[in-house]
Amino acid sequence: ATDADGDAITFSKLSGTLPTGITFNSNGTFSGTANAESSTTTYSFTIRATAGGKNVDRAYTSDSTALNQ
């Protein structure tokens, strides 16, 4: 990805936890398969976007709900 100035944007996870089995990639995508949850679990994490020497951080929250079996 690039910004309005044409600078390449890279991403990183600054803090927090992702579901087990999920990876955050430097191109801003997630990959993997989350492990099954035994109860509803909330994950909170902060992502940083960097381009042209500038950083922008954003906090996210994701809920994973256990499936009834």
Phi, psi and omega in degrees: 000153176230157177268184183297337178270359181087005179283140177293139178256129173242154185234150175211153175270116182280318186202169176094189186230136171261159175304143177304130180099351180254137178239139174262130186258155184293348176268006176091008180255161173255148176220164178106184178230123181291141174292154177295142178260143177270346175208163179297130185231136177256130178247132178237136181205159179240131180250139176247132171254133181234131176205135176056035179078006180248145180241144171227128180250144177218134179268142180229154173228135180228132177257132174248123183259134178292142176270137176285136182246000000 
